[in-house]
PDB file of C-alpha atoms and ligand atoms in Angstrom:
ATOM      1  CA  ALA A  45       0.000   0.000   0.000  1.00  0.00           C
ATOM      2  CA  ALA A  46       3.047   2.306   0.006  1.00  0.00           C
ATOM      3  CA  SER A  47       2.305   5.570  -1.745  1.00  0.00           C
ATOM      4  CA  THR A  48       5.893   6.809  -2.111  1.00  0.00           C
ATOM      5  CA  LEU A  49       9.258   5.164  -2.762  1.00  0.00           C
ATOM      6  CA  GLU A  50      10.380   6.154   0.730  1.00  0.00           C
ATOM      7  CA  GLU A  51       7.375   4.365   2.249  1.00  0.00           C
ATOM      8  CA  LEU A  52       8.043   1.326   0.083  1.00  0.00           C
ATOM      9  CA  ARG A  53      11.684   1.230   1.115  1.00  0.00           C
ATOM     10  CA  ALA A  54      10.754   1.396   4.805  1.00  0.00           C
ATOM     11  CA  ALA A  55       8.054  -1.279   4.492  1.00  0.00           C
ATOM     12  CA  PHE A  56      10.327  -3.619   2.527  1.00  0.00           C
ATOM     13  CA  GLU A  57      13.272  -3.145   4.870  1.00  0.00           C
ATOM     14  CA  GLY A  58      11.037  -4.007   7.815  1.00  0.00           C
ATOM     15  CA  PHE A  59       9.510  -7.056   6.071  1.00  0.00           C
ATOM     16  CA  ASP A  60      10.345 -10.359   7.795  1.00  0.00           C
ATOM     17  CA  GLY A  61       8.751 -12.763   5.314  1.00  0.00           C
ATOM     18  CA  CYS A  62      11.912 -13.663   3.374  1.00  0.00           C
ATOM     19  CA  SER A  63      14.642 -15.576   5.178  1.00  0.00           C
ATOM     20  CA  LEU A  64      17.420 -14.163   2.959  1.00  0.00           C
ATOM     21  CA  LYS A  65      17.255 -11.138   5.229  1.00  0.00           C
ATOM     22  CA  GLU A  66      18.873 -13.159   8.011  1.00  0.00           C
ATOM     23  CA  THR A  67      22.048 -13.947   6.084  1.00  0.00           C
ATOM     24  CA  ALA A  68      22.503 -10.765   4.040  1.00  0.00           C
ATOM     25  CA  MET A  69      24.711  -7.959   5.253  1.00  0.00           C
ATOM     26  CA  ASN A  70      22.671  -5.129   3.750  1.00  0.00           C
ATOM     27  CA  PHE A  71      19.252  -4.342   2.344  1.00  0.00           C
ATOM     28  CA  VAL A  72      19.757  -3.290  -1.288  1.00  0.00           C
ATOM     29  CA  PHE A  73      16.790  -1.206  -2.419  1.00  0.00           C
ATOM     30  CA  ALA A  74      17.589   0.740  -5.586  1.00  0.00           C
ATOM     31  CA  ASP A  75      19.845   3.265  -7.278  1.00  0.00           C
ATOM     32  CA  GLY A  76      19.305   6.050  -9.784  1.00  0.00           C
ATOM     33  CA  ALA A  77      16.843   8.694 -10.785  1.00  0.00           C
ATOM     34  CA  GLN A  78      13.331   8.353  -9.367  1.00  0.00           C
ATOM     35  CA  SER A  79      11.936  10.156 -12.408  1.00  0.00           C
ATOM     36  CA  ALA A  80      13.705   7.822 -14.857  1.00  0.00           C
ATOM     37  CA  ARG A  81      11.894   6.695 -17.995  1.00  0.00           C
ATOM     38  CA  LEU A  82      13.898   3.489 -18.012  1.00  0.00           C
ATOM     39  CA  MET A  83      13.756   1.055 -15.086  1.00  0.00           C
ATOM     40  CA  LEU A  84      16.156  -1.904 -14.965  1.00  0.00           C
ATOM     41  CA  ILE A  85      15.357  -4.901 -12.792  1.00  0.00           C
ATOM     42  CA  GLY A  86      17.973  -7.538 -12.019  1.00  0.00           C
ATOM     43  CA  GLU A  87      17.841 -10.647  -9.896  1.00  0.00           C
ATOM     44  CA  ALA A  88      19.470 -10.154  -6.504  1.00  0.00           C
ATOM     45  CA  PRO A  89      22.505  -8.461  -4.993  1.00  0.00           C
ATOM     46  CA  GLY A  90      25.874 -10.198  -5.274  1.00  0.00           C
ATOM     47  CA  GLY A  91      28.792  -9.866  -2.870  1.00  0.00           C
ATOM     48  CA  GLU A  92      29.802  -6.325  -3.734  1.00  0.00           C
ATOM     49  CA  GLU A  93      26.199  -5.099  -3.794  1.00  0.00           C
ATOM     50  CA  ASP A  94      25.601  -6.694  -0.392  1.00  0.00           C
ATOM     51  CA  ARG A  95      28.638  -4.907   1.054  1.00  0.00           C
ATOM     52  CA  MET A  96      27.759  -1.518  -0.415  1.00  0.00           C
ATOM     53  CA  GLY A  97      23.954  -1.637  -0.216  1.00  0.00           C
ATOM     54  CA  ILE A  98      23.708  -0.531  -3.876  1.00  0.00           C
ATOM     55  CA  PRO A  99      22.517  -2.669  -6.835  1.00  0.00           C
ATOM     56  CA  PHE A 100      24.800  -3.523  -9.749  1.00  0.00           C
ATOM     57  CA  VAL A 101      28.099  -2.142  -8.480  1.00  0.00           C
ATOM     58  CA  GLY A 102      30.212  -5.334  -8.777  1.00  0.00           C
ATOM     59  CA  PRO A 103      31.787  -6.719 -11.969  1.00  0.00           C
ATOM     60  CA  ALA A 104      28.418  -7.451 -13.639  1.00  0.00           C
ATOM     61  CA  GLY A 105      27.173  -3.982 -12.754  1.00  0.00           C
ATOM     62  CA  GLN A 106      30.268  -2.363 -14.215  1.00  0.00           C
ATOM     63  CA  LEU A 107      29.739  -4.240 -17.467  1.00  0.00           C
ATOM     64  CA  LEU A 108      26.092  -3.171 -17.453  1.00  0.00           C
ATOM     65  CA  ASP A 109      27.111   0.493 -17.012  1.00  0.00           C
ATOM     66  CA  LYS A 110      29.535   0.177 -19.936  1.00  0.00           C
ATOM     67  CA  MET A 111      26.953  -1.403 -22.201  1.00  0.00           C
ATOM     68  CA  LEU A 112      24.404   1.275 -21.347  1.00  0.00           C
ATOM     69  CA  SER A 113      26.877   4.052 -22.015  1.00  0.00           C
ATOM     70  CA  ALA A 114      27.799   2.443 -25.355  1.00  0.00           C
ATOM     71  CA  VAL A 115      24.246   3.212 -26.501  1.00  0.00           C
ATOM     72  CA  GLY A 116      24.274   6.677 -24.970  1.00  0.00           C
ATOM     73  CA  ILE A 117      22.450   5.889 -21.736  1.00  0.00           C
ATOM     74  CA  ASP A 118      24.130   7.115 -18.582  1.00  0.00           C
ATOM     75  CA  ARG A 119      23.528   5.132 -15.405  1.00  0.00           C
ATOM     76  CA  SER A 120      22.470   8.318 -13.607  1.00  0.00           C
ATOM     77  CA  GLU A 121      19.475   8.667 -15.963  1.00  0.00           C
ATOM     78  CA  VAL A 122      18.033   5.228 -15.222  1.00  0.00           C
ATOM     79  CA  TYR A 123      16.515   3.586 -12.154  1.00  0.00           C
ATOM     80  CA  ILE A 124      17.986   0.234 -11.110  1.00  0.00           C
ATOM     81  CA  THR A 125      16.693  -2.356  -8.696  1.00  0.00           C
ATOM     82  CA  ASN A 126      16.407  -6.137  -8.276  1.00  0.00           C
ATOM     83  CA  ILE A 127      13.635  -8.672  -7.708  1.00  0.00           C
ATOM     84  CA  LEU A 128      15.239  -9.458  -4.335  1.00  0.00           C
ATOM     85  CA  PRO A 129      16.820  -6.888  -2.023  1.00  0.00           C
ATOM     86  CA  TRP A 130      18.889  -9.429  -0.057  1.00  0.00           C
ATOM     87  CA  ARG A 131      21.814 -11.475  -1.347  1.00  0.00           C
ATOM     88  CA  PRO A 132      21.234 -15.237  -1.490  1.00  0.00           C
ATOM     89  CA  PRO A 133      24.086 -16.947   0.418  1.00  0.00           C
ATOM     90  CA  GLY A 134      27.023 -17.711  -1.864  1.00  0.00           C
ATOM     91  CA  ASN A 135      25.101 -16.126  -4.777  1.00  0.00           C
ATOM     92  CA  ARG A 136      22.943 -19.229  -5.170  1.00  0.00           C
ATOM     93  CA  ASN A 137      19.793 -18.912  -7.265  1.00  0.00           C
ATOM     94  CA  PRO A 138      16.849 -17.592  -5.277  1.00  0.00           C
ATOM     95  CA  THR A 139      14.069 -20.113  -4.567  1.00  0.00           C
ATOM     96  CA  ASP A 140      10.518 -19.721  -5.870  1.00  0.00           C
ATOM     97  CA  ALA A 141       9.360 -19.086  -2.296  1.00  0.00           C
ATOM     98  CA  GLU A 142      11.881 -16.262  -1.824  1.00  0.00           C
ATOM     99  CA  ILE A 143      10.834 -14.712  -5.124  1.00  0.00           C
ATOM    100  CA  SER A 144       7.090 -14.980  -4.368  1.00  0.00           C
ATOM    101  CA  ALA A 145       7.549 -13.418  -0.943  1.00  0.00           C
ATOM    102  CA  CYS A 146       9.194 -10.332  -2.462  1.00  0.00           C
ATOM    103  CA  LEU A 147       7.082 -10.065  -5.626  1.00  0.00           C
ATOM    104  CA  PRO A 148       4.433  -7.646  -4.262  1.00  0.00           C
ATOM    105  CA  PHE A 149       7.229  -5.192  -3.425  1.00  0.00           C
ATOM    106  CA  ILE A 150       8.705  -5.119  -6.919  1.00  0.00           C
ATOM    107  CA  GLU A 151       5.206  -4.814  -8.393  1.00  0.00           C
ATOM    108  CA  ARG A 152       4.553  -1.779  -6.226  1.00  0.00           C
ATOM    109  CA  HIS A 153       8.041  -0.457  -6.978  1.00  0.00           C
ATOM    110  CA  ILE A 154       7.205  -0.414 -10.708  1.00  0.00           C
ATOM    111  CA  VAL A 155       3.902   1.395 -10.095  1.00  0.00           C
ATOM    112  CA  LEU A 156       5.675   4.083  -8.047  1.00  0.00           C
ATOM    113  CA  VAL A 157       8.530   4.646 -10.523  1.00  0.00           C
ATOM    114  CA  LYS A 158       6.098   4.616 -13.487  1.00  0.00           C
ATOM    115  CA  PRO A 159       8.746   3.946 -16.137  1.00  0.00           C
ATOM    116  CA  ASP A 160       8.029   4.105 -19.876  1.00  0.00           C
ATOM    117  CA  ILE A 161      10.185   1.038 -20.481  1.00  0.00           C
ATOM    118  CA  LEU A 162      11.266  -1.877 -18.292  1.00  0.00           C
ATOM    119  CA  VAL A 163      14.525  -3.709 -18.904  1.00  0.00           C
ATOM    120  CA  LEU A 164      14.500  -7.139 -17.283  1.00  0.00           C
ATOM    121  CA  VAL A 165      18.071  -8.142 -16.638  1.00  0.00           C
ATOM    122  CA  GLY A 166      18.551 -11.918 -16.748  1.00  0.00           C
ATOM    123  CA  GLY A 167      16.272 -14.932 -16.850  1.00  0.00           C
ATOM    124  CA  ILE A 168      14.964 -14.812 -13.289  1.00  0.00           C
ATOM    125  CA  SER A 169      13.797 -11.223 -13.606  1.00  0.00           C
ATOM    126  CA  ALA A 170      12.282 -11.814 -17.055  1.00  0.00           C
ATOM    127  CA  LYS A 171      10.489 -15.053 -16.169  1.00  0.00           C
ATOM    128  CA  THR A 172       9.159 -13.685 -12.898  1.00  0.00           C
ATOM    129  CA  LEU A 173       7.765 -10.402 -14.192  1.00  0.00           C
ATOM    130  CA  LEU A 174       6.550 -11.648 -17.567  1.00  0.00           C
ATOM    131  CA  ARG A 175       5.068 -14.744 -15.902  1.00  0.00           C
ATOM    132  CA  ARG A 176       6.625 -16.957 -18.562  1.00  0.00           C
ATOM    133  CA  LYS A 177       8.234 -20.355 -18.348  1.00  0.00           C
ATOM    134  CA  GLU A 178      10.640 -19.979 -21.271  1.00  0.00           C
ATOM    135  CA  GLY A 179      14.307 -19.294 -20.650  1.00  0.00           C
ATOM    136  CA  ILE A 180      16.001 -15.983 -21.316  1.00  0.00           C
ATOM    137  CA  MET A 181      17.239 -17.101 -24.752  1.00  0.00           C
ATOM    138  CA  ARG A 182      13.613 -17.218 -25.919  1.00  0.00           C
ATOM    139  CA  LEU A 183      12.428 -14.154 -24.051  1.00  0.00           C
ATOM    140  CA  ARG A 184      15.136 -11.752 -25.235  1.00  0.00           C
ATOM    141  CA  GLY A 185      15.298 -10.186 -28.691  1.00  0.00           C
ATOM    142  CA  LYS A 186      11.732  -8.875 -28.820  1.00  0.00           C
ATOM    143  CA  TRP A 187       9.405  -6.409 -27.176  1.00  0.00           C
ATOM    144  CA  MET A 188       7.239  -7.925 -24.490  1.00  0.00           C
ATOM    145  CA  LYS A 189       4.640  -6.528 -22.142  1.00  0.00           C
ATOM    146  CA  TYR A 190       4.711  -6.509 -18.367  1.00  0.00           C
ATOM    147  CA  GLU A 191       1.061  -6.876 -17.347  1.00  0.00           C
ATOM    148  CA  PRO A 192       0.586  -6.902 -13.593  1.00  0.00           C
ATOM    149  CA  GLU A 193      -2.677  -7.807 -11.889  1.00  0.00           C
ATOM    150  CA  ASN A 194      -2.551  -4.523 -10.010  1.00  0.00           C
ATOM    151  CA  GLY A 195      -1.023  -1.717 -11.969  1.00  0.00           C
ATOM    152  CA  TYR A 196      -0.631  -0.647 -15.528  1.00  0.00           C
ATOM    153  CA  PRO A 197       1.142  -2.480 -18.390  1.00  0.00           C
ATOM    154  CA  VAL A 198       4.659  -1.426 -19.378  1.00  0.00           C
ATOM    155  CA  ILE A 199       6.622  -2.447 -22.459  1.00  0.00           C
ATOM    156  CA  ALA A 200       9.574  -4.592 -21.516  1.00  0.00           C
ATOM    157  CA  ARG A 201      12.765  -5.927 -23.015  1.00  0.00           C
ATOM    158  CA  ALA A 202      14.636  -8.887 -21.508  1.00  0.00           C
ATOM    159  CA  LEU A 203      18.442  -8.862 -21.581  1.00  0.00           C
ATOM    160  CA  LEU A 204      21.038 -11.539 -21.071  1.00  0.00           C
ATOM    161  CA  HIS A 205      22.511 -11.057 -17.613  1.00  0.00           C
ATOM    162  CA  PRO A 206      25.864  -9.252 -17.626  1.00  0.00           C
ATOM    163  CA  ALA A 207      27.254 -11.867 -15.210  1.00  0.00           C
ATOM    164  CA  TYR A 208      26.594 -14.409 -17.995  1.00  0.00           C
ATOM    165  CA  LEU A 209      28.186 -12.097 -20.563  1.00  0.00           C
ATOM    166  CA  LEU A 210      31.336 -11.919 -18.455  1.00  0.00           C
ATOM    167  CA  ARG A 211      31.607 -15.690 -18.912  1.00  0.00           C
ATOM    168  CA  GLN A 212      30.345 -15.730 -22.524  1.00  0.00           C
ATOM    169  CA  PRO A 213      31.593 -12.519 -24.129  1.00  0.00           C
ATOM    170  CA  ALA A 214      30.628 -13.717 -27.608  1.00  0.00           C
ATOM    171  CA  GLN A 215      26.983 -13.189 -26.592  1.00  0.00           C
ATOM    172  CA  LYS A 216      27.484  -9.454 -26.075  1.00  0.00           C
ATOM    173  CA  ARG A 217      26.349  -8.827 -29.650  1.00  0.00           C
ATOM    174  CA  GLU A 218      22.821  -9.934 -28.775  1.00  0.00           C
ATOM    175  CA  THR A 219      22.678  -7.589 -25.836  1.00  0.00           C
ATOM    176  CA  TRP A 220      24.057  -4.733 -27.905  1.00  0.00           C
ATOM    177  CA  HIS A 221      21.176  -5.300 -30.311  1.00  0.00           C
ATOM    178  CA  ASP A 222      18.611  -5.315 -27.480  1.00  0.00           C
ATOM    179  CA  LEU A 223      20.037  -2.116 -26.004  1.00  0.00           C
ATOM    180  CA  LEU A 224      19.952  -0.357 -29.369  1.00  0.00           C
ATOM    181  CA  GLU A 225      16.258  -1.242 -29.568  1.00  0.00           C
ATOM    182  CA  VAL A 226      15.728   0.220 -26.107  1.00  0.00           C
ATOM    183  CA  ARG A 227      17.582   3.376 -27.123  1.00  0.00           C
ATOM    184  CA  ALA A 228      15.460   3.731 -30.266  1.00  0.00           C
ATOM    185  CA  ARG A 229      12.251   3.266 -28.304  1.00  0.00           C
ATOM    186  CA  LEU A 230      13.272   5.911 -25.785  1.00  0.00           C
ATOM    187  CA  ASP A 231      14.033   8.321 -28.609  1.00  0.00           C
ATOM    188  CA  GLU A 232      10.710   7.537 -30.301  1.00  0.00           C
ATOM    189  CA  ASN A 233       8.710   8.376 -27.199  1.00  0.00           C
ATOM    190  CA  SER A 234      10.668  11.407 -26.076  1.00  0.00           C
TER     191      SER A 234
HETATM  192  N1  URA B 150      23.317  -9.192 -10.326  1.00  0.00           N
HETATM  193  C1  URA B 150      22.047  -8.769 -10.215  1.00  0.00           C
HETATM  194  O1  URA B 150      21.128  -9.336 -10.784  1.00  0.00           O
HETATM  195  N2  URA B 150      21.825  -7.698  -9.487  1.00  0.00           N
HETATM  196  C2  URA B 150      22.788  -7.015  -8.870  1.00  0.00           C
HETATM  197  O2  URA B 150      22.485  -6.017  -8.217  1.00  0.00           O
HETATM  198  C3  URA B 150      24.111  -7.474  -9.012  1.00  0.00           C
HETATM  199  C4  URA B 150      24.355  -8.573  -9.742  1.00  0.00           C
END
């Protein structure tokens, strides 16, 4: 029911329904411009994010920043968050129960930011928010629609996760293509 991002942050930080909170060092809410037209949603904080309390600041985040700036998008112009605000121990994949517990918060987060475009970073983010079973390889490369039960629809683009691209640099081409599409769409609607 939060009506501002500050209220949402406080409610989420005080939420005890996800056990990842017990092992994480920090609560990682979001970074960037609250008025951003582009909202990026990743999976969960990694080690560096957990230490700093800021999303996408480790090696994957640095690659993401570079890829955004290659298409003329500065990190300070976008809004970045994750499905989960607490790091899963040892960076394991989050469980379905952990994701479901936190889902209402990200849904509200999207309503409050009101972006024109959502970028879903990685398979977990894409599958969760698009409510699809296919893997990221099938979900990326096209425009999709985020259609929440409560809230308004937002056009969405799924991206390969930069942590995957660090291991598979040959796949960067695909992501470059997706980001150019995002850039073009932003320019179209500006
Ligand atoms: N990977 C994510 O999905 N999110 C982060 O914040 C960092 C790494």
